[in-house]
Amino acid sequence: MKIIIAGAGSVGRYMAEQLSKFGHDIQLIDTNAKEVARVHPEASTVTGLVGDACEISTLAKAGAADADVIAAVTGDDEDNLVVSLLAKQEFAVPRVVARVNNPNNEWMFNDMWGVDVSVSTPHLLTALVEEAVAVGSLVKLLSLEHGKAGLNEVTLAPGSPAVGNTIANLKLSRESVVVALIRDGHVVAPTPDTVLHENDEVLLLSTGDADEDLQRALIGPR
C-alpha cells in the first residue's frame, strides 16, 4: 500500500516507522529537512521528501496520484485541512486521514474538506480515560464516516441484561456489530454463540441511530 504522510514531527515519524514494519511504501513530507532525516534507518520503506505538503507540486512529486492513503498529521490544523482538500479534490486519494490538534476545530474535519477519518488526540484521550473508569456506560472511542458511525465500548456491569446471553440473543439492530471482546486481558474474536460475561469489554461498530438499541441490550433501562 502506498501511503503519504504530511508532517514529520514525532507523530508523523512514528506512523512512518510503524507502517514501514508492515512493508508499506511510505512518503514522508515536511518542510524541515532535519525532521525528515530523523526517521529510523531500519524503516527501509520510508522515503523522505522536503517540501510543503500544502502545495500541489509537492504532493504530485510524492506520488499522490497513486496513493492509497494520505495522512495529514502536522501540528497545524489549517495545514492538515489544506492537505486533505488537495488530496481528495486534486488527486482523488481514496482514503484521507487528518489529525485534529485543537478540539475546537474538530467540526471542520469533514468530507467538505476531503477528510474521511479525523483523529482528535484530546477527544481520544478523554474517551480512553472515561473507558478506564466507566462500567455500564457506552463510551465512544472513535468517530468514523464523518460522525455517522463510530467505535464504541461497553464494560458489562454485573446487572447488565447481556451477561449470560449469547451475542445472537442480544438481537442487536443491523446498525451495530460486535467486533471484539476483551476478557481477562485477552482479545476474544466473537461469534454469534459467544456467551458474554460480567466485566467483558465489548467493542462495537455502530451508527448513531443504534445508541438506544445498545443501551437496551448491553446496559439496561436508564
PDB file of C-alpha atoms in Angstrom:
ATOM      1  CA  MET A   1       0.000   0.000   0.000  1.00  0.00           C
ATOM      2  CA  LYS A   2       1.266   3.481  -0.853  1.00  0.00           C
ATOM      3  CA  ILE A   3       0.861   5.955   1.998  1.00  0.00           C
ATOM      4  CA  ILE A   4       1.817   9.626   2.093  1.00  0.00           C
ATOM      5  CA  ILE A   5       2.292  11.239   5.490  1.00  0.00           C
ATOM      6  CA  ALA A   6       2.331  15.029   5.700  1.00  0.00           C
ATOM      7  CA  GLY A   7       4.242  16.099   8.795  1.00  0.00           C
ATOM      8  CA  ALA A   8       7.498  14.587  10.052  1.00  0.00           C
ATOM      9  CA  GLY A   9       7.133  15.566  13.680  1.00  0.00           C
ATOM     10  CA  SER A  10       7.012  12.925  16.388  1.00  0.00           C
ATOM     11  CA  VAL A  11       3.561  11.719  15.285  1.00  0.00           C
ATOM     12  CA  GLY A  12       4.378  11.519  11.584  1.00  0.00           C
ATOM     13  CA  ARG A  13       7.742   9.829  12.119  1.00  0.00           C
ATOM     14  CA  TYR A  14       6.246   7.272  14.481  1.00  0.00           C
ATOM     15  CA  MET A  15       3.494   6.465  11.987  1.00  0.00           C
ATOM     16  CA  ALA A  16       6.007   6.117   9.161  1.00  0.00           C
ATOM     17  CA  GLU A  17       8.283   3.826  11.167  1.00  0.00           C
ATOM     18  CA  GLN A  18       5.427   1.618  12.357  1.00  0.00           C
ATOM     19  CA  LEU A  19       3.761   1.346   8.939  1.00  0.00           C
ATOM     20  CA  SER A  20       7.132   0.554   7.383  1.00  0.00           C
ATOM     21  CA  LYS A  21       7.281  -2.599   9.511  1.00  0.00           C
ATOM     22  CA  PHE A  22       4.294  -3.896   7.535  1.00  0.00           C
ATOM     23  CA  GLY A  23       6.060  -3.262   4.239  1.00  0.00           C
ATOM     24  CA  HIS A  24       4.018  -0.268   3.133  1.00  0.00           C
ATOM     25  CA  ASP A  25       5.574   2.242   0.743  1.00  0.00           C
ATOM     26  CA  ILE A  26       5.751   5.469   2.757  1.00  0.00           C
ATOM     27  CA  GLN A  27       6.428   9.006   1.554  1.00  0.00           C
ATOM     28  CA  LEU A  28       7.088  11.357   4.482  1.00  0.00           C
ATOM     29  CA  ILE A  29       6.793  15.077   3.717  1.00  0.00           C
ATOM     30  CA  ASP A  30       7.940  18.027   5.804  1.00  0.00           C
ATOM     31  CA  THR A  31       9.417  21.464   5.216  1.00  0.00           C
ATOM     32  CA  ASN A  32      12.075  20.734   7.849  1.00  0.00           C
ATOM     33  CA  ALA A  33      14.851  18.573   6.412  1.00  0.00           C
ATOM     34  CA  LYS A  34      16.202  17.761   9.881  1.00  0.00           C
ATOM     35  CA  GLU A  35      12.865  16.276  10.966  1.00  0.00           C
ATOM     36  CA  VAL A  36      12.652  14.158   7.820  1.00  0.00           C
ATOM     37  CA  ALA A  37      16.195  12.886   8.385  1.00  0.00           C
ATOM     38  CA  ARG A  38      15.340  11.701  11.904  1.00  0.00           C
ATOM     39  CA  VAL A  39      13.414   8.677  10.630  1.00  0.00           C
ATOM     40  CA  HIS A  40      14.950   5.478  11.995  1.00  0.00           C
ATOM     41  CA  PRO A  41      17.281   3.877   9.415  1.00  0.00           C
ATOM     42  CA  GLU A  42      15.581   0.495   9.846  1.00  0.00           C
ATOM     43  CA  ALA A  43      12.407   1.992   8.336  1.00  0.00           C
ATOM     44  CA  SER A  44      13.632   0.981   4.900  1.00  0.00           C
ATOM     45  CA  THR A  45      10.385   1.594   3.023  1.00  0.00           C
ATOM     46  CA  VAL A  46      10.176   5.248   4.106  1.00  0.00           C
ATOM     47  CA  THR A  47      11.275   7.919   1.634  1.00  0.00           C
ATOM     48  CA  GLY A  48      11.653  11.461   2.902  1.00  0.00           C
ATOM     49  CA  LEU A  49      10.644  14.473   0.846  1.00  0.00           C
ATOM     50  CA  VAL A  50      11.479  18.024   1.898  1.00  0.00           C
ATOM     51  CA  GLY A  51       8.699  20.327   0.774  1.00  0.00           C
ATOM     52  CA  ASP A  52       5.361  21.913   1.603  1.00  0.00           C
ATOM     53  CA  ALA A  53       2.562  19.347   1.507  1.00  0.00           C
ATOM     54  CA  CYS A  54       0.078  22.207   1.117  1.00  0.00           C
ATOM     55  CA  GLU A  55       1.363  22.678  -2.426  1.00  0.00           C
ATOM     56  CA  ILE A  56       0.042  20.588  -5.307  1.00  0.00           C
ATOM     57  CA  SER A  57       3.511  20.245  -6.808  1.00  0.00           C
ATOM     58  CA  THR A  58       4.876  18.667  -3.624  1.00  0.00           C
ATOM     59  CA  LEU A  59       2.032  16.168  -3.365  1.00  0.00           C
ATOM     60  CA  ALA A  60       2.457  15.328  -7.040  1.00  0.00           C
ATOM     61  CA  LYS A  61       6.174  14.737  -6.532  1.00  0.00           C
ATOM     62  CA  ALA A  62       5.338  12.417  -3.620  1.00  0.00           C
ATOM     63  CA  GLY A  63       3.101  10.388  -5.933  1.00  0.00           C
ATOM     64  CA  ALA A  64      -0.294  11.421  -4.602  1.00  0.00           C
ATOM     65  CA  ALA A  65      -1.953  10.369  -7.854  1.00  0.00           C
ATOM     66  CA  ASP A  66      -1.148   6.744  -6.994  1.00  0.00           C
ATOM     67  CA  ALA A  67      -1.526   6.953  -3.209  1.00  0.00           C
ATOM     68  CA  ASP A  68      -3.940   4.699  -1.354  1.00  0.00           C
ATOM     69  CA  VAL A  69      -3.922   6.841   1.783  1.00  0.00           C
ATOM     70  CA  ILE A  70      -2.800  10.333   2.714  1.00  0.00           C
ATOM     71  CA  ALA A  71      -2.431  11.187   6.399  1.00  0.00           C
ATOM     72  CA  ALA A  72      -2.218  14.877   7.293  1.00  0.00           C
ATOM     73  CA  VAL A  73      -0.667  14.892  10.760  1.00  0.00           C
ATOM     74  CA  THR A  74       1.141  18.207  11.083  1.00  0.00           C
ATOM     75  CA  GLY A  75       0.815  20.291  14.219  1.00  0.00           C
ATOM     76  CA  ASP A  76      -1.220  22.895  12.337  1.00  0.00           C
ATOM     77  CA  ASP A  77      -4.929  22.250  11.757  1.00  0.00           C
ATOM     78  CA  GLU A  78      -5.114  24.677   8.835  1.00  0.00           C
ATOM     79  CA  ASP A  79      -2.307  22.840   7.052  1.00  0.00           C
ATOM     80  CA  ASN A  80      -3.967  19.487   7.712  1.00  0.00           C
ATOM     81  CA  LEU A  81      -7.224  20.723   6.186  1.00  0.00           C
ATOM     82  CA  VAL A  82      -5.471  22.100   3.104  1.00  0.00           C
ATOM     83  CA  VAL A  83      -3.564  18.842   2.574  1.00  0.00           C
ATOM     84  CA  SER A  84      -6.788  16.854   2.964  1.00  0.00           C
ATOM     85  CA  LEU A  85      -8.684  19.011   0.492  1.00  0.00           C
ATOM     86  CA  LEU A  86      -5.914  18.823  -2.111  1.00  0.00           C
ATOM     87  CA  ALA A  87      -5.569  15.066  -1.627  1.00  0.00           C
ATOM     88  CA  LYS A  88      -9.245  14.477  -2.301  1.00  0.00           C
ATOM     89  CA  GLN A  89     -10.035  17.115  -4.928  1.00  0.00           C
ATOM     90  CA  GLU A  90      -6.812  17.219  -6.938  1.00  0.00           C
ATOM     91  CA  PHE A  91      -5.677  13.598  -6.651  1.00  0.00           C
ATOM     92  CA  ALA A  92      -8.845  11.675  -5.690  1.00  0.00           C
ATOM     93  CA  VAL A  93      -6.990   9.800  -2.957  1.00  0.00           C
ATOM     94  CA  PRO A  94      -9.313   7.007  -1.741  1.00  0.00           C
ATOM     95  CA  ARG A  95      -8.663   7.492   1.973  1.00  0.00           C
ATOM     96  CA  VAL A  96      -7.688  10.711   3.738  1.00  0.00           C
ATOM     97  CA  VAL A  97      -6.908  10.750   7.456  1.00  0.00           C
ATOM     98  CA  ALA A  98      -6.359  14.020   9.308  1.00  0.00           C
ATOM     99  CA  ARG A  99      -5.085  14.914  12.763  1.00  0.00           C
ATOM    100  CA  VAL A 100      -7.051  17.453  14.819  1.00  0.00           C
ATOM    101  CA  ASN A 101      -4.825  19.436  17.163  1.00  0.00           C
ATOM    102  CA  ASN A 102      -7.356  21.889  18.561  1.00  0.00           C
ATOM    103  CA  PRO A 103     -10.648  20.224  19.591  1.00  0.00           C
ATOM    104  CA  ASN A 104     -12.477  23.467  18.782  1.00  0.00           C
ATOM    105  CA  ASN A 105     -11.657  22.821  15.118  1.00  0.00           C
ATOM    106  CA  GLU A 106     -12.985  19.273  15.062  1.00  0.00           C
ATOM    107  CA  TRP A 107     -16.253  20.289  13.377  1.00  0.00           C
ATOM    108  CA  MET A 108     -14.369  21.367  10.242  1.00  0.00           C
ATOM    109  CA  PHE A 109     -12.715  17.995   9.655  1.00  0.00           C
ATOM    110  CA  ASN A 110     -15.396  16.514   7.428  1.00  0.00           C
ATOM    111  CA  ASP A 111     -15.977  15.426   3.847  1.00  0.00           C
ATOM    112  CA  MET A 112     -16.333  19.027   2.664  1.00  0.00           C
ATOM    113  CA  TRP A 113     -12.615  19.360   3.402  1.00  0.00           C
ATOM    114  CA  GLY A 114     -11.807  15.944   1.967  1.00  0.00           C
ATOM    115  CA  VAL A 115     -11.405  14.241   5.349  1.00  0.00           C
ATOM    116  CA  ASP A 116     -12.574  10.631   5.597  1.00  0.00           C
ATOM    117  CA  VAL A 117     -11.352   9.976   9.140  1.00  0.00           C
ATOM    118  CA  SER A 118     -10.352  12.597  11.701  1.00  0.00           C
ATOM    119  CA  VAL A 119      -8.393  11.794  14.839  1.00  0.00           C
ATOM    120  CA  SER A 120      -8.603  14.254  17.708  1.00  0.00           C
ATOM    121  CA  THR A 121      -5.992  13.482  20.347  1.00  0.00           C
ATOM    122  CA  PRO A 122      -7.793  15.397  23.142  1.00  0.00           C
ATOM    123  CA  HIS A 123     -11.074  13.674  22.268  1.00  0.00           C
ATOM    124  CA  LEU A 124      -9.435  10.250  22.132  1.00  0.00           C
ATOM    125  CA  LEU A 125      -7.651  10.755  25.447  1.00  0.00           C
ATOM    126  CA  THR A 126     -10.912  11.845  27.062  1.00  0.00           C
ATOM    127  CA  ALA A 127     -12.633   8.731  25.745  1.00  0.00           C
ATOM    128  CA  LEU A 128      -9.836   6.473  26.968  1.00  0.00           C
ATOM    129  CA  VAL A 129      -9.952   7.980  30.460  1.00  0.00           C
ATOM    130  CA  GLU A 130     -13.718   7.586  30.502  1.00  0.00           C
ATOM    131  CA  GLU A 131     -13.357   3.985  29.325  1.00  0.00           C
ATOM    132  CA  ALA A 132     -10.889   3.298  32.139  1.00  0.00           C
ATOM    133  CA  VAL A 133     -13.303   4.381  34.861  1.00  0.00           C
ATOM    134  CA  ALA A 134     -16.713   3.672  33.357  1.00  0.00           C
ATOM    135  CA  VAL A 135     -18.530   0.379  33.882  1.00  0.00           C
ATOM    136  CA  GLY A 136     -22.001   0.018  32.461  1.00  0.00           C
ATOM    137  CA  SER A 137     -21.728   3.056  30.197  1.00  0.00           C
ATOM    138  CA  LEU A 138     -21.459   3.447  26.437  1.00  0.00           C
ATOM    139  CA  VAL A 139     -18.108   5.089  25.653  1.00  0.00           C
ATOM    140  CA  LYS A 140     -17.459   6.488  22.178  1.00  0.00           C
ATOM    141  CA  LEU A 141     -13.814   5.776  21.329  1.00  0.00           C
ATOM    142  CA  LEU A 142     -13.555   6.844  17.697  1.00  0.00           C
ATOM    143  CA  SER A 143     -15.713   8.697  15.192  1.00  0.00           C
ATOM    144  CA  LEU A 144     -15.914   7.300  11.649  1.00  0.00           C
ATOM    145  CA  GLU A 145     -17.599   8.295   8.403  1.00  0.00           C
ATOM    146  CA  HIS A 146     -17.783  11.955   9.426  1.00  0.00           C
ATOM    147  CA  GLY A 147     -19.574  11.170  12.673  1.00  0.00           C
ATOM    148  CA  LYS A 148     -22.199   8.901  11.116  1.00  0.00           C
ATOM    149  CA  ALA A 149     -20.641   5.813  12.718  1.00  0.00           C
ATOM    150  CA  GLY A 150     -18.175   5.056  15.454  1.00  0.00           C
ATOM    151  CA  LEU A 151     -16.244   2.573  17.545  1.00  0.00           C
ATOM    152  CA  ASN A 152     -17.893   2.203  20.944  1.00  0.00           C
ATOM    153  CA  GLU A 153     -17.031   0.323  24.122  1.00  0.00           C
ATOM    154  CA  VAL A 154     -19.151  -1.024  26.951  1.00  0.00           C
ATOM    155  CA  THR A 155     -17.803  -2.792  30.032  1.00  0.00           C
ATOM    156  CA  LEU A 156     -20.581  -5.107  31.169  1.00  0.00           C
ATOM    157  CA  ALA A 157     -21.729  -4.376  34.707  1.00  0.00           C
ATOM    158  CA  PRO A 158     -22.985  -7.199  36.974  1.00  0.00           C
ATOM    159  CA  GLY A 159     -26.592  -6.224  36.315  1.00  0.00           C
ATOM    160  CA  SER A 160     -26.261  -5.950  32.544  1.00  0.00           C
ATOM    161  CA  PRO A 161     -29.020  -7.792  30.638  1.00  0.00           C
ATOM    162  CA  ALA A 162     -26.307  -9.059  28.278  1.00  0.00           C
ATOM    163  CA  VAL A 163     -24.454 -11.089  30.931  1.00  0.00           C
ATOM    164  CA  GLY A 164     -25.089 -14.798  30.400  1.00  0.00           C
ATOM    165  CA  ASN A 165     -26.550 -14.272  26.939  1.00  0.00           C
ATOM    166  CA  THR A 166     -25.024 -15.096  23.595  1.00  0.00           C
ATOM    167  CA  ILE A 167     -24.344 -12.309  21.135  1.00  0.00           C
ATOM    168  CA  ALA A 168     -27.080 -13.695  18.881  1.00  0.00           C
ATOM    169  CA  ASN A 169     -29.591 -13.433  21.733  1.00  0.00           C
ATOM    170  CA  LEU A 170     -28.883  -9.719  22.124  1.00  0.00           C
ATOM    171  CA  LYS A 171     -30.855  -9.162  18.921  1.00  0.00           C
ATOM    172  CA  LEU A 172     -28.886  -6.055  18.062  1.00  0.00           C
ATOM    173  CA  SER A 173     -30.131  -3.924  15.207  1.00  0.00           C
ATOM    174  CA  ARG A 174     -28.482  -4.032  11.793  1.00  0.00           C
ATOM    175  CA  GLU A 175     -26.876  -0.686  12.635  1.00  0.00           C
ATOM    176  CA  SER A 176     -24.370  -2.253  15.050  1.00  0.00           C
ATOM    177  CA  VAL A 177     -21.989  -5.200  15.197  1.00  0.00           C
ATOM    178  CA  VAL A 178     -19.796  -6.636  17.952  1.00  0.00           C
ATOM    179  CA  VAL A 179     -16.243  -6.673  16.575  1.00  0.00           C
ATOM    180  CA  ALA A 180     -14.227  -7.860  19.589  1.00  0.00           C
ATOM    181  CA  LEU A 181     -14.286  -8.657  23.284  1.00  0.00           C
ATOM    182  CA  ILE A 182     -11.575  -8.080  25.840  1.00  0.00           C
ATOM    183  CA  ARG A 183     -11.842 -10.668  28.605  1.00  0.00           C
ATOM    184  CA  ASP A 184      -9.309 -11.122  31.403  1.00  0.00           C
ATOM    185  CA  GLY A 185      -6.732  -9.201  29.406  1.00  0.00           C
ATOM    186  CA  HIS A 186      -7.178 -11.269  26.243  1.00  0.00           C
ATOM    187  CA  VAL A 187      -8.845 -10.402  22.949  1.00  0.00           C
ATOM    188  CA  VAL A 188     -11.727 -12.697  22.027  1.00  0.00           C
ATOM    189  CA  ALA A 189     -12.998 -12.899  18.449  1.00  0.00           C
ATOM    190  CA  PRO A 190     -16.778 -13.059  18.888  1.00  0.00           C
ATOM    191  CA  THR A 191     -19.188 -15.419  17.168  1.00  0.00           C
ATOM    192  CA  PRO A 192     -22.995 -15.444  17.408  1.00  0.00           C
ATOM    193  CA  ASP A 193     -22.684 -18.221  20.030  1.00  0.00           C
ATOM    194  CA  THR A 194     -20.192 -16.378  22.260  1.00  0.00           C
ATOM    195  CA  VAL A 195     -21.587 -16.031  25.791  1.00  0.00           C
ATOM    196  CA  LEU A 196     -20.982 -12.645  27.411  1.00  0.00           C
ATOM    197  CA  HIS A 197     -19.532 -12.436  30.915  1.00  0.00           C
ATOM    198  CA  GLU A 198     -19.545  -9.821  33.642  1.00  0.00           C
ATOM    199  CA  ASN A 199     -16.725  -7.266  33.133  1.00  0.00           C
ATOM    200  CA  ASP A 200     -16.297  -8.163  29.457  1.00  0.00           C
ATOM    201  CA  GLU A 201     -15.230  -5.126  27.442  1.00  0.00           C
ATOM    202  CA  VAL A 202     -17.421  -5.196  24.357  1.00  0.00           C
ATOM    203  CA  LEU A 203     -16.197  -3.277  21.301  1.00  0.00           C
ATOM    204  CA  LEU A 204     -18.810  -2.393  18.710  1.00  0.00           C
ATOM    205  CA  LEU A 205     -19.046  -0.598  15.394  1.00  0.00           C
ATOM    206  CA  SER A 206     -22.343   1.220  15.124  1.00  0.00           C
ATOM    207  CA  THR A 207     -24.152   4.232  13.760  1.00  0.00           C
ATOM    208  CA  GLY A 208     -25.553   6.947  15.987  1.00  0.00           C
ATOM    209  CA  ASP A 209     -29.037   5.551  15.364  1.00  0.00           C
ATOM    210  CA  ALA A 210     -28.094   2.414  17.315  1.00  0.00           C
ATOM    211  CA  ASP A 211     -27.340   4.100  20.659  1.00  0.00           C
ATOM    212  CA  GLU A 212     -30.745   3.367  22.191  1.00  0.00           C
ATOM    213  CA  ASP A 213     -30.588  -0.229  20.993  1.00  0.00           C
ATOM    214  CA  LEU A 214     -27.134  -0.694  22.560  1.00  0.00           C
ATOM    215  CA  GLN A 215     -28.391   0.867  25.788  1.00  0.00           C
ATOM    216  CA  ARG A 216     -31.252  -1.645  25.879  1.00  0.00           C
ATOM    217  CA  ALA A 217     -29.178  -4.709  25.059  1.00  0.00           C
ATOM    218  CA  LEU A 218     -25.950  -4.077  26.973  1.00  0.00           C
ATOM    219  CA  ILE A 219     -26.721  -1.670  29.792  1.00  0.00           C
ATOM    220  CA  GLY A 220     -30.406  -1.927  30.598  1.00  0.00           C
ATOM    221  CA  PRO A 221     -33.058   0.670  31.460  1.00  0.00           C
ATOM    222  CA  ARG A 222     -31.815   4.095  32.465  1.00  0.00           C
TER     223      ARG A 222
END
